[in-house]
């Protein structure tokens, strides 16, 4: 009778130790997962700042190059904003923004659109046009895709 009671007590102690180990391991996993997702150096951005973006695809014909060759160009840009009101303003003035971007694209020859330096220059120019002409403060204008035919 005494040994039966001792076995039950040992079994309950073993079950209690296993349960505590499981709880401890779960706590460690939750802590490590939370620490890795809250580390700003991993994500590279401040989670308190919201970014709003709008993709814009434009199909246009570029200016002819020195050989008289013009090309059809399809470009997809992503406009990035810090404030939602700038995103809403860009959506409300979509046709005007497309027109401004298209006229800027038409200034470049098809061969120039294949050079990274010229693409960077065009992106900076589009961003300054949006800021100065439209009053939209953007984080940047990013080129997502380009097709030249």
Coordinates of N, CA and C in Angstrom, one line a residue:
X1 N 0.8 -1.2 0.0 CA 0.0 0.0 0.0 C 0.9 1.3 0.0
X2 N 1.9 1.3 0.8 CA 2.8 2.4 0.8 C 3.6 2.6 -0.4
X3 N 4.0 1.5 -1.1 CA 4.7 1.6 -2.3 C 3.8 2.0 -3.5
X4 N 2.6 1.7 -3.4 CA 1.6 2.1 -4.5 C 1.4 3.6 -4.4
X5 N 1.3 4.1 -3.2 CA 1.2 5.6 -3.0 C 2.5 6.3 -3.4
X6 N 3.6 5.7 -3.2 CA 4.9 6.3 -3.6 C 5.0 6.3 -5.1
X7 N 4.6 5.3 -5.8 CA 4.6 5.2 -7.3 C 3.8 6.3 -7.9
X8 N 2.6 6.5 -7.3 CA 1.7 7.6 -7.8 C 2.3 9.0 -7.6
X9 N 2.9 9.1 -6.5 CA 3.5 10.4 -6.2 C 4.7 10.7 -7.2
X10 N 5.5 9.7 -7.5 CA 6.6 9.8 -8.4 C 6.1 10.1 -9.8
X11 N 5.0 9.4 -10.2 CA 4.4 9.6 -11.5 C 3.9 11.0 -11.6
X12 N 3.2 11.5 -10.6 CA 2.7 12.9 -10.7 C 3.8 13.9 -10.7
X13 N 4.9 13.6 -10.0 CA 6.1 14.5 -10.1 C 6.7 14.6 -11.5
X14 N 6.8 13.4 -12.1 CA 7.3 13.3 -13.5 C 6.4 14.0 -14.4
X15 N 5.1 13.9 -14.3 CA 4.2 14.6 -15.2 C 4.3 16.1 -15.0
X16 N 4.4 16.5 -13.7 CA 4.6 17.9 -13.4 C 5.9 18.5 -14.0
X17 N 7.0 17.8 -13.9 CA 8.2 18.2 -14.4 C 8.1 18.3 -16.0
X18 N 7.5 17.3 -16.6 CA 7.4 17.4 -18.1 C 6.5 18.6 -18.5
X19 N 5.4 18.8 -17.8 CA 4.5 19.9 -18.1 C 5.3 21.2 -17.9
X20 N 6.1 21.4 -16.9 CA 6.9 22.6 -16.7 C 7.9 22.8 -17.8
X21 N 8.5 21.7 -18.2 CA 9.5 21.8 -19.3 C 8.8 22.3 -20.6
X22 N 7.6 21.7 -20.9 CA 6.9 22.1 -22.1 C 6.5 23.6 -22.0
X23 N 6.0 24.0 -20.9 CA 5.7 25.5 -20.7 C 6.9 26.3 -20.9
X24 N 8.0 25.9 -20.3 CA 9.3 26.7 -20.4 C 9.7 26.8 -21.8
X25 N 9.7 25.7 -22.6 CA 10.1 25.7 -24.0 C 9.2 26.6 -24.8
X26 N 7.9 26.5 -24.6 CA 6.9 27.3 -25.3 C 7.2 28.8 -25.0
X27 N 7.5 29.1 -23.8 CA 7.9 30.5 -23.4 C 9.1 31.0 -24.2
X28 N 10.1 30.2 -24.2 CA 11.4 30.5 -24.9 C 11.1 30.7 -26.4
X29 N 10.3 29.8 -27.0 CA 10.0 30.0 -28.4 C 9.3 31.3 -28.7
X30 N 8.3 31.6 -27.9 CA 7.5 32.8 -28.1 C 8.4 34.0 -27.9
X31 N 9.3 34.0 -26.9 CA 10.2 35.1 -26.7 C 11.2 35.3 -27.9
X32 N 11.8 34.2 -28.4 CA 12.7 34.3 -29.5 C 12.0 34.8 -30.8
X33 N 10.8 34.3 -31.0 CA 10.0 34.7 -32.2 C 9.7 36.2 -32.1
X34 N 9.2 36.6 -30.9 CA 8.9 38.0 -30.7 C 10.1 38.9 -30.9
X35 N 11.2 38.5 -30.4 CA 12.5 39.3 -30.4 C 13.0 39.4 -31.9
X36 N 12.8 38.3 -32.7 CA 13.3 38.4 -34.0 C 12.4 39.2 -34.9
X37 N 11.1 39.3 -34.7 CA 10.2 40.1 -35.5 C 10.2 41.5 -35.1
X38 N 10.6 41.8 -33.9 CA 10.6 43.2 -33.4 C 12.0 43.9 -33.7
X39 N 12.9 43.2 -34.2 CA 14.2 43.7 -34.4 C 14.2 44.6 -35.7
X40 N 14.4 45.9 -35.6 CA 14.2 46.8 -36.7 C 15.4 46.6 -37.7
X41 N 16.5 46.1 -37.2 CA 17.6 46.0 -38.1 C 17.4 44.8 -39.1
X42 N 16.5 43.9 -38.8 CA 16.2 42.8 -39.7 C 15.3 43.3 -40.8
X43 N 14.2 44.0 -40.4 CA 13.2 44.4 -41.3 C 13.7 45.7 -42.1
X44 N 14.5 46.5 -41.4 CA 15.0 47.7 -42.1 C 14.1 48.8 -42.1
X45 N 13.0 48.8 -41.4 CA 12.0 49.9 -41.4 C 11.4 50.0 -40.0
X46 N 10.9 51.2 -39.8 CA 10.2 51.5 -38.5 C 8.8 51.0 -38.7
X47 N 8.3 50.1 -37.8 CA 6.9 49.6 -38.0 C 5.9 50.6 -37.7
X48 N 6.2 51.7 -37.0 CA 5.3 52.7 -36.7 C 5.0 53.6 -37.9
X49 N 5.8 53.6 -38.9 CA 5.6 54.4 -40.1 C 4.9 53.5 -41.2
X50 N 3.8 54.1 -41.7 CA 3.0 53.4 -42.7 C 3.5 54.0 -44.0
X51 N 3.6 53.1 -45.0 CA 3.9 53.5 -46.4 C 2.8 53.2 -47.3
X52 N 2.4 54.1 -48.1 CA 1.3 53.9 -49.1 C 1.9 54.0 -50.5
X53 N 1.5 53.0 -51.3 CA 2.1 53.0 -52.7 C 1.0 52.8 -53.7
X54 N 1.3 53.3 -54.9 CA 0.4 53.2 -56.0 C 1.2 52.9 -57.3
X55 N 0.8 51.7 -57.9 CA 1.5 51.4 -59.1 C 0.8 52.1 -60.3
X56 N 1.6 52.6 -61.2 CA 1.2 53.3 -62.4 C 1.9 52.6 -63.6
X57 N 1.1 52.1 -64.6 CA 1.6 51.6 -65.8 C 1.3 52.5 -67.0
X58 N 2.4 52.8 -67.7 CA 2.2 53.8 -68.8 C 2.8 53.2 -70.1
X59 N 2.0 53.3 -71.2 CA 2.4 52.8 -72.5 C 2.5 54.1 -73.4
X60 N 3.7 54.3 -73.9 CA 3.9 55.5 -74.7 C 4.9 55.2 -75.8
X61 N 5.0 56.1 -76.7 CA 6.0 56.0 -77.8 C 7.1 57.1 -77.5
X62 N 8.4 56.6 -77.5 CA 9.5 57.5 -77.1 C 9.9 58.3 -78.3
X63 N 10.7 59.3 -78.0 CA 11.3 60.1 -79.1 C 12.2 59.3 -79.9
X64 N 12.3 59.6 -81.2 CA 13.2 58.8 -82.0 C 14.7 59.1 -81.7
X65 N 15.5 58.1 -81.8 CA 16.9 58.3 -81.6 C 17.6 58.9 -82.9
X66 N 18.9 58.9 -82.9 CA 19.6 59.5 -84.0 C 19.4 58.8 -85.3
X67 N 19.0 57.5 -85.3 CA 18.7 56.8 -86.5 C 17.3 56.9 -87.0
X68 N 16.5 57.7 -86.3 CA 15.1 57.9 -86.6 C 14.2 56.8 -86.1
X69 N 14.7 56.0 -85.2 CA 13.9 54.9 -84.7 C 13.2 55.3 -83.4
X70 N 11.9 55.1 -83.4 CA 11.1 55.3 -82.2 C 10.7 53.9 -81.7
X71 N 10.3 53.9 -80.4 CA 9.9 52.6 -79.8 C 8.7 52.8 -78.9
X72 N 8.0 51.7 -78.8 CA 6.9 51.7 -77.8 C 7.5 51.2 -76.5
X73 N 7.2 51.9 -75.5 CA 7.7 51.6 -74.1 C 6.5 51.5 -73.2
X74 N 6.6 50.4 -72.4 CA 5.6 50.2 -71.3 C 6.4 50.1 -70.0
X75 N 6.1 51.0 -69.1 CA 6.8 51.1 -67.9 C 5.8 51.1 -66.7
X76 N 6.2 50.4 -65.7 CA 5.4 50.4 -64.5 C 6.2 51.0 -63.4
X77 N 5.7 52.1 -62.8 CA 6.3 52.8 -61.7 C 5.5 52.6 -60.5
X78 N 6.1 52.7 -59.3 CA 5.4 52.6 -58.0 C 5.7 53.9 -57.3
X79 N 4.7 54.6 -57.0 CA 4.8 55.9 -56.3 C 4.6 55.5 -54.8
X80 N 5.5 56.0 -54.0 CA 5.5 55.7 -52.6 C 5.3 57.0 -51.8
X81 N 4.4 56.9 -50.8 CA 4.0 58.1 -50.0 C 4.0 57.8 -48.5
X82 N 4.4 58.8 -47.7 CA 4.3 58.6 -46.2 C 2.9 58.8 -45.7
X83 N 2.1 59.7 -46.4 CA 0.8 60.1 -45.9 C -0.3 59.6 -46.8
X84 N -1.3 59.2 -46.2 CA -2.5 58.6 -47.0 C -3.1 59.7 -47.9
X85 N -3.1 60.9 -47.4 CA -3.7 62.0 -48.2 C -3.0 62.3 -49.5
X86 N -1.7 62.0 -49.5 CA -1.0 62.2 -50.8 C -1.3 61.0 -51.7
X87 N -1.5 59.8 -51.2 CA -1.9 58.7 -52.0 C -3.3 59.0 -52.6
X88 N -4.2 59.5 -51.8 CA -5.6 59.8 -52.3 C -5.5 60.9 -53.3
X89 N -4.7 61.9 -53.1 CA -4.5 62.9 -54.1 C -4.0 62.4 -55.4
X90 N -3.0 61.5 -55.3 CA -2.5 60.9 -56.6 C -3.5 60.0 -57.3
X91 N -4.3 59.3 -56.5 CA -5.4 58.5 -57.2 C -6.4 59.4 -57.8
X92 N -6.7 60.6 -57.2 CA -7.7 61.5 -57.8 C -7.2 62.2 -59.0
X93 N -5.9 62.4 -59.1 CA -5.3 63.0 -60.3 C -4.5 62.0 -61.2
X94 N -5.0 60.8 -61.3 CA -4.3 59.8 -62.0 C -4.0 60.1 -63.4
X95 N -5.0 60.7 -64.1 CA -4.8 61.0 -65.5 C -3.7 62.1 -65.7
X96 N -3.7 63.1 -64.8 CA -2.7 64.2 -64.9 C -1.3 63.6 -64.6
X97 N -1.2 62.7 -63.6 CA 0.1 62.1 -63.3 C 0.6 61.3 -64.5
X98 N -0.3 60.5 -65.1 CA 0.1 59.7 -66.2 C 0.6 60.6 -67.4
X99 N -0.1 61.7 -67.6 CA 0.3 62.6 -68.6 C 1.7 63.2 -68.4
X100 N 1.9 63.6 -67.1 CA 3.2 64.2 -66.8 C 4.4 63.1 -66.9
X101 N 4.1 61.9 -66.5 CA 5.1 60.8 -66.6 C 5.3 60.5 -68.0
X102 N 4.3 60.4 -68.8 CA 4.4 60.1 -70.2 C 5.2 61.1 -71.0
X103 N 4.9 62.4 -70.7 CA 5.7 63.5 -71.4 C 7.2 63.4 -71.0
X104 N 7.4 63.1 -69.7 CA 8.8 62.9 -69.3 C 9.5 61.7 -70.0
X105 N 8.8 60.7 -70.1 CA 9.3 59.5 -70.8 C 9.6 59.8 -72.3
X106 N 8.8 60.6 -72.9 CA 9.0 60.9 -74.3 C 10.2 61.7 -74.6
X107 N 10.8 62.3 -73.6 CA 12.1 63.1 -73.7 C 13.3 62.2 -74.0
X108 N 13.2 60.9 -73.7 CA 14.3 60.0 -73.8 C 14.2 59.1 -75.0
X109 N 15.3 58.8 -75.6 CA 15.4 57.9 -76.7 C 15.2 56.4 -76.2
X110 N 14.9 55.5 -77.1 CA 14.7 54.1 -76.6 C 16.0 53.5 -76.1
X111 N 17.2 53.9 -76.7 CA 18.4 53.4 -76.2 C 18.8 54.0 -74.8
X112 N 18.4 55.2 -74.6 CA 18.7 55.8 -73.3 C 17.9 55.1 -72.2
X113 N 16.7 54.6 -72.5 CA 15.9 53.9 -71.5 C 16.5 52.6 -71.1
X114 N 17.5 52.1 -71.8 CA 18.1 50.9 -71.4 C 19.4 51.1 -70.5
X115 N 19.7 52.4 -70.3 CA 20.9 52.7 -69.5 C 20.4 53.0 -68.0
X116 N 21.0 52.3 -67.0 CA 20.6 52.5 -65.6 C 20.7 54.0 -65.2
X117 N 21.8 54.7 -65.6 CA 22.0 56.1 -65.2 C 20.8 57.0 -65.7
X118 N 20.4 56.7 -66.9 CA 19.3 57.5 -67.5 C 18.0 57.2 -66.8
X119 N 17.8 55.9 -66.4 CA 16.6 55.5 -65.7 C 16.5 56.2 -64.3
X120 N 17.7 56.2 -63.6 CA 17.7 56.9 -62.3 C 17.4 58.4 -62.5
X121 N 18.0 59.0 -63.6 CA 17.7 60.4 -63.8 C 16.3 60.7 -64.1
X122 N 15.6 59.8 -64.9 CA 14.2 59.9 -65.2 C 13.4 59.7 -63.9
X123 N 13.7 58.8 -63.1 CA 12.9 58.6 -61.8 C 13.0 59.8 -60.9
X124 N 14.2 60.4 -60.8 CA 14.4 61.6 -60.0 C 13.6 62.8 -60.6
X125 N 13.6 62.9 -61.9 CA 12.9 63.9 -62.6 C 11.4 63.8 -62.4
X126 N 10.9 62.6 -62.5 CA 9.5 62.3 -62.2 C 9.1 62.7 -60.8
X127 N 9.9 62.3 -59.9 CA 9.7 62.6 -58.5 C 9.6 64.2 -58.3
X128 N 10.6 64.9 -58.9 CA 10.6 66.3 -58.7 C 9.4 67.0 -59.4
X129 N 8.9 66.4 -60.5 CA 7.7 66.9 -61.1 C 6.5 66.7 -60.2
X130 N 6.4 65.5 -59.6 CA 5.3 65.3 -58.7 C 5.3 66.2 -57.5
X131 N 6.5 66.5 -57.0 CA 6.6 67.3 -55.9 C 6.3 68.8 -56.2
X132 N 6.9 69.3 -57.3 CA 6.8 70.7 -57.6 C 5.5 71.0 -58.3
X133 N 5.1 70.2 -59.3 CA 3.9 70.5 -60.1 C 2.6 70.1 -59.4
X134 N 2.6 68.9 -58.8 CA 1.4 68.4 -58.2 C 1.3 68.6 -56.7
X135 N 2.4 69.0 -56.0 CA 2.4 69.2 -54.6 C 2.3 67.9 -53.8
X136 N 2.8 66.8 -54.4 CA 2.7 65.4 -53.7 C 4.1 65.1 -53.2
X137 N 4.2 65.0 -51.9 CA 5.5 64.6 -51.2 C 5.6 63.1 -51.2
X138 N 6.5 62.6 -52.1 CA 6.6 61.2 -52.1 C 8.0 60.7 -51.6
X139 N 8.0 59.4 -51.1 CA 9.2 58.8 -50.7 C 10.1 58.5 -51.9
X140 N 9.5 58.3 -53.0 CA 10.3 58.0 -54.2 C 9.4 57.5 -55.3
X141 N 10.0 57.5 -56.5 CA 9.3 56.9 -57.6 C 10.2 55.7 -58.0
X142 N 9.7 54.6 -58.0 CA 10.5 53.4 -58.2 C 10.0 52.7 -59.5
X143 N 11.0 52.3 -60.3 CA 10.7 51.6 -61.6 C 10.6 50.1 -61.3
X144 N 9.4 49.6 -61.6 CA 9.2 48.2 -61.3 C 9.4 47.3 -62.5
X145 N 9.0 47.8 -63.7 CA 9.1 46.9 -64.9 C 9.2 47.8 -66.1
X146 N 10.0 47.4 -67.1 CA 10.1 48.2 -68.3 C 10.1 47.2 -69.5
X147 N 9.4 47.5 -70.6 CA 9.3 46.8 -71.8 C 9.5 47.7 -72.9
X148 N 10.6 47.5 -73.8 CA 10.8 48.4 -74.9 C 10.7 47.5 -76.2
X149 N 9.9 48.0 -77.1 CA 9.7 47.2 -78.4 C 10.0 48.1 -79.5

